[in-house]
């Protein structure tokens, strides 16, 4: 079992570029999440999908879009990257919403 | 205003020196409290779930406890491999809503030989 797999592990973008972070889980979980983690701050929820076919905004959704492609996959898109989006991004999943959440290994994103 | 506060921010222990990490919360409608361990460059790894005051969970040298306002992660006779950042998260929400998960900023634990 790979758990939660996210790609890429590292990415450098220029301001204004776009990119999509990919995430897949093999645990048959219903809920999936995208978090960002910044130094000195707790994990902050960007978007989540409580179940296949639904997506909802989290605490910091501005500048991001998501797609729940199927039960396994949940992608995060930055349409026009900004330096404020430099962060470590984590994809996560859980069987029940906001219960025991499993995290991927993270994507280190730098926007110059 | 932080809903979940962890203290201390950083803790250095000598190998074998037991101590406790604190997680206090101000949310209403607690549904669950979770402890995670995070190693540098990795995602948080689930440790424990606590659902009600008085509950305790143990795993190797770690023991988590829960009261109505806070949780403690007790580390008994720590080893250098216990060095990591420990995160606390609280699920809160009333009625039939799915609630929210609030994360603390973490306690960075260093255990030296």
GROMACS .gro file of C-alpha atoms in nm:
model
  225
    1UNK     CA    1   0.000   0.000   0.000
    2UNK     CA    2   0.145   0.334  -0.106
    3UNK     CA    3  -0.110   0.535   0.096
    4UNK     CA    4  -0.129   0.892  -0.032
    5UNK     CA    5   0.098   0.973  -0.326
    6UNK     CA    6   0.151   1.327  -0.447
    7UNK     CA    7   0.360   1.465  -0.730
    8UNK     CA    8   0.584   1.646  -0.786
    9UNK     CA    9   0.800   1.655  -0.472
   10UNK     CA   10   0.962   1.984  -0.567
   11UNK     CA   11   0.863   2.262  -0.805
   12UNK     CA   12   0.990   2.608  -0.884
   13UNK     CA   13   0.759   2.847  -1.068
   14UNK     CA   14   0.784   3.201  -1.190
   15UNK     CA   15   0.515   3.448  -1.090
   16UNK     CA   16   0.215   3.408  -1.317
   17UNK     CA   17   0.287   3.051  -1.423
   18UNK     CA   18   0.032   2.779  -1.369
   19UNK     CA   19   0.066   2.425  -1.250
   20UNK     CA   20  -0.129   2.131  -1.114
   21UNK     CA   21  -0.035   1.922  -0.814
   22UNK     CA   22  -0.149   1.564  -0.842
   23UNK     CA   23  -0.264   1.340  -0.559
   24UNK     CA   24  -0.387   0.982  -0.545
   25UNK     CA   25  -0.478   0.752  -0.257
   26UNK     CA   26  -0.515   0.376  -0.262
   27UNK     CA   27  -0.700   0.332   0.070
   28UNK     CA   28  -1.050   0.365  -0.077
   29UNK     CA   29  -1.107   0.676   0.134
   30UNK     CA   30  -1.409   0.896   0.077
   31UNK     CA   31  -1.262   1.231   0.181
   32UNK     CA   32  -0.957   1.408   0.042
   33UNK     CA   33  -0.788   1.734   0.133
   34UNK     CA   34  -0.526   1.985   0.030
   35UNK     CA   35  -0.333   2.164   0.305
   36UNK     CA   36  -0.050   2.412   0.302
   37UNK     CA   37   0.214   2.439   0.573
   38UNK     CA   38   0.417   2.754   0.629
   39UNK     CA   39   0.696   2.809   0.883
   40UNK     CA   40   0.560   2.898   1.225
   41UNK     CA   41   0.202   2.824   1.126
   42UNK     CA   42  -0.018   2.524   1.160
   43UNK     CA   43  -0.148   2.328   0.866
   44UNK     CA   44  -0.415   2.529   0.686
   45UNK     CA   45  -0.687   2.374   0.476
   46UNK     CA   46  -0.712   2.498   0.118
   47UNK     CA   47  -0.989   2.279  -0.023
   48UNK     CA   48  -1.144   1.949   0.060
   49UNK     CA   49  -1.370   1.691  -0.097
   50UNK     CA   50  -1.595   1.513   0.149
   51UNK     CA   51  -1.689   1.254  -0.109
   52UNK     CA   52  -1.652   1.186  -0.480
   53UNK     CA   53  -1.830   1.455  -0.677
   54UNK     CA   54  -1.814   1.726  -0.412
   55UNK     CA   55  -1.557   1.993  -0.330
   56UNK     CA   56  -1.563   2.274  -0.074
   57UNK     CA   57  -1.348   2.568   0.022
   58UNK     CA   58  -1.133   2.550   0.329
   59UNK     CA   59  -0.961   2.823   0.525
   60UNK     CA   60  -0.735   2.964   0.248
   61UNK     CA   61  -0.888   2.887  -0.096
   62UNK     CA   62  -0.801   3.207  -0.284
   63UNK     CA   63  -0.576   3.150  -0.584
   64UNK     CA   64  -0.645   2.776  -0.601
   65UNK     CA   65  -0.883   2.540  -0.775
   66UNK     CA   66  -0.939   2.170  -0.723
   67UNK     CA   67  -1.079   1.874  -0.911
   68UNK     CA   68  -1.195   1.547  -0.760
   69UNK     CA   69  -1.129   1.338  -1.069
   70UNK     CA   70  -1.258   1.014  -0.917
   71UNK     CA   71  -1.258   0.849  -0.576
   72UNK     CA   72  -0.880   0.804  -0.584
   73UNK     CA   73  -0.756   1.132  -0.727
   74UNK     CA   74  -0.776   1.494  -0.613
   75UNK     CA   75  -0.574   1.762  -0.789
   76UNK     CA   76  -0.486   2.118  -0.690
   77UNK     CA   77  -0.433   2.386  -0.954
   78UNK     CA   78  -0.260   2.720  -0.928
   79UNK     CA   79  -0.381   2.926  -1.223
   80UNK     CA   80  -0.143   3.220  -1.178
   81UNK     CA   81   0.119   3.154  -0.916
   82UNK     CA   82   0.218   3.428  -0.671
   83UNK     CA   83   0.514   3.445  -0.430
   84UNK     CA   84   0.266   3.420  -0.140
   85UNK     CA   85   0.191   3.067  -0.257
   86UNK     CA   86   0.543   2.953  -0.178
   87UNK     CA   87   0.480   2.677   0.072
   88UNK     CA   88   0.479   2.306   0.137
   89UNK     CA   89   0.159   2.145   0.011
   90UNK     CA   90   0.016   1.827   0.153
   91UNK     CA   91  -0.253   1.610   0.013
   92UNK     CA   92  -0.442   1.395   0.261
   93UNK     CA   93  -0.730   1.151   0.280
   94UNK     CA   94  -0.960   0.993   0.536
   95UNK     CA   95  -1.238   0.739   0.541
   96UNK     CA   96  -1.468   0.974   0.730
   97UNK     CA   97  -1.447   1.352   0.690
   98UNK     CA   98  -1.204   1.510   0.935
   99UNK     CA   99  -1.147   1.189   1.122
  100UNK     CA  100  -0.819   0.996   1.109
  101UNK     CA  101  -0.643   1.176   0.825
  102UNK     CA  102  -0.349   1.030   0.635
  103UNK     CA  103  -0.101   1.262   0.468
  104UNK     CA  104   0.120   1.242   0.163
  105UNK     CA  105   0.487   1.331   0.174
  106UNK     CA  106   0.441   1.687   0.051
  107UNK     CA  107   0.534   1.914  -0.239
  108UNK     CA  108   0.782   2.194  -0.180
  109UNK     CA  109   0.671   2.479  -0.407
  110UNK     CA  110   0.869   2.797  -0.460
  111UNK     CA  111   0.727   3.087  -0.659
  112UNK     CA  112   0.986   3.341  -0.768
  113UNK     CA  113  -0.737   3.369   1.744
  114UNK     CA  114  -0.580   3.027   1.766
  115UNK     CA  115  -0.824   2.750   1.839
  116UNK     CA  116  -0.548   2.503   1.920
  117UNK     CA  117  -0.236   2.603   2.111
  118UNK     CA  118   0.062   2.377   2.161
  119UNK     CA  119   0.334   2.429   2.417
  120UNK     CA  120   0.620   2.449   2.440
  121UNK     CA  121   0.714   2.548   2.085
  122UNK     CA  122   1.042   2.363   2.122
  123UNK     CA  123   1.171   2.112   2.375
  124UNK     CA  124   1.516   1.965   2.418
  125UNK     CA  125   1.551   1.653   2.629
  126UNK     CA  126   1.839   1.430   2.718
  127UNK     CA  127   1.789   1.066   2.630
  128UNK     CA  128   1.589   0.905   2.909
  129UNK     CA  129   1.451   1.235   3.042
  130UNK     CA  130   1.072   1.204   3.048
  131UNK     CA  131   0.847   1.503   2.977
  132UNK     CA  132   0.508   1.610   2.842
  133UNK     CA  133   0.383   1.815   2.553
  134UNK     CA  134   0.064   2.016   2.589
  135UNK     CA  135  -0.222   2.084   2.348
  136UNK     CA  136  -0.496   2.317   2.470
  137UNK     CA  137  -0.805   2.398   2.267
  138UNK     CA  138  -1.089   2.649   2.281
  139UNK     CA  139  -1.323   2.501   2.021
  140UNK     CA  140  -1.673   2.398   2.117
  141UNK     CA  141  -1.831   2.072   2.019
  142UNK     CA  142  -1.517   1.859   2.035
  143UNK     CA  143  -1.554   1.550   1.821
  144UNK     CA  144  -1.201   1.420   1.838
  145UNK     CA  145  -0.841   1.513   1.913
  146UNK     CA  146  -0.554   1.376   1.706
  147UNK     CA  147  -0.180   1.360   1.760
  148UNK     CA  148   0.063   1.341   1.468
  149UNK     CA  149   0.438   1.310   1.437
  150UNK     CA  150   0.615   1.495   1.156
  151UNK     CA  151   0.974   1.432   1.055
  152UNK     CA  152   1.164   1.693   0.851
  153UNK     CA  153   1.069   1.684   0.485
  154UNK     CA  154   0.782   1.441   0.540
  155UNK     CA  155   0.409   1.451   0.590
  156UNK     CA  156   0.248   1.417   0.932
  157UNK     CA  157   0.216   1.058   1.052
  158UNK     CA  158  -0.090   0.965   1.256
  159UNK     CA  159  -0.027   0.861   1.618
  160UNK     CA  160  -0.346   0.873   1.827
  161UNK     CA  161  -0.713   0.964   1.833
  162UNK     CA  162  -0.889   1.063   2.157
  163UNK     CA  163  -1.263   1.119   2.168
  164UNK     CA  164  -1.366   1.191   2.525
  165UNK     CA  165  -1.227   1.334   2.848
  166UNK     CA  166  -1.048   1.073   3.053
  167UNK     CA  167  -0.945   0.867   2.753
  168UNK     CA  168  -0.584   0.752   2.723
  169UNK     CA  169  -0.389   0.586   2.440
  170UNK     CA  170  -0.038   0.441   2.445
  171UNK     CA  171   0.218   0.348   2.183
  172UNK     CA  172   0.569   0.248   2.282
  173UNK     CA  173   0.715   0.543   2.477
  174UNK     CA  174   0.421   0.774   2.402
  175UNK     CA  175   0.102   0.815   2.600
  176UNK     CA  176  -0.174   1.060   2.509
  177UNK     CA  177  -0.438   1.181   2.753
  178UNK     CA  178  -0.740   1.408   2.716
  179UNK     CA  179  -0.928   1.642   2.949
  180UNK     CA  180  -1.211   1.881   2.868
  181UNK     CA  181  -0.973   2.161   2.773
  182UNK     CA  182  -0.641   2.003   2.685
  183UNK     CA  183  -0.443   1.698   2.588
  184UNK     CA  184  -0.100   1.585   2.695
  185UNK     CA  185   0.148   1.373   2.506
  186UNK     CA  186   0.371   1.209   2.765
  187UNK     CA  187   0.708   1.081   2.648
  188UNK     CA  188   0.870   0.829   2.878
  189UNK     CA  189   1.245   0.769   2.859
  190UNK     CA  190   1.275   0.924   2.511
  191UNK     CA  191   1.535   0.816   2.259
  192UNK     CA  192   1.701   1.025   1.985
  193UNK     CA  193   1.473   0.864   1.726
  194UNK     CA  194   1.175   1.031   1.901
  195UNK     CA  195   1.305   1.365   1.777
  196UNK     CA  196   1.038   1.518   1.552
  197UNK     CA  197   0.768   1.782   1.548
  198UNK     CA  198   0.450   1.669   1.722
  199UNK     CA  199   0.125   1.815   1.594
  200UNK     CA  200  -0.210   1.826   1.764
  201UNK     CA  201  -0.537   1.862   1.572
  202UNK     CA  202  -0.891   1.902   1.696
  203UNK     CA  203  -1.211   1.816   1.513
  204UNK     CA  204  -1.501   2.035   1.620
  205UNK     CA  205  -1.855   2.098   1.504
  206UNK     CA  206  -2.207   2.060   1.629
  207UNK     CA  207  -2.512   1.883   1.500
  208UNK     CA  208  -2.498   1.711   1.165
  209UNK     CA  209  -2.222   1.927   1.018
  210UNK     CA  210  -1.897   1.764   0.921
  211UNK     CA  211  -1.706   1.999   1.147
  212UNK     CA  212  -1.361   2.139   1.098
  213UNK     CA  213  -1.013   2.015   1.175
  214UNK     CA  214  -0.797   2.271   1.355
  215UNK     CA  215  -0.421   2.214   1.371
  216UNK     CA  216  -0.180   2.353   1.627
  217UNK     CA  217   0.160   2.488   1.526
  218UNK     CA  218   0.343   2.194   1.675
  219UNK     CA  219   0.613   2.124   1.933
  220UNK     CA  220   0.959   2.054   1.796
  221UNK     CA  221   1.116   1.786   2.014
  222UNK     CA  222   1.489   1.718   2.013
  223UNK     CA  223   1.629   1.428   2.214
  224UNK     CA  224   2.005   1.422   2.244
  225UNK     CA  225   2.218   1.125   2.351
   0.00000   0.00000   0.00000
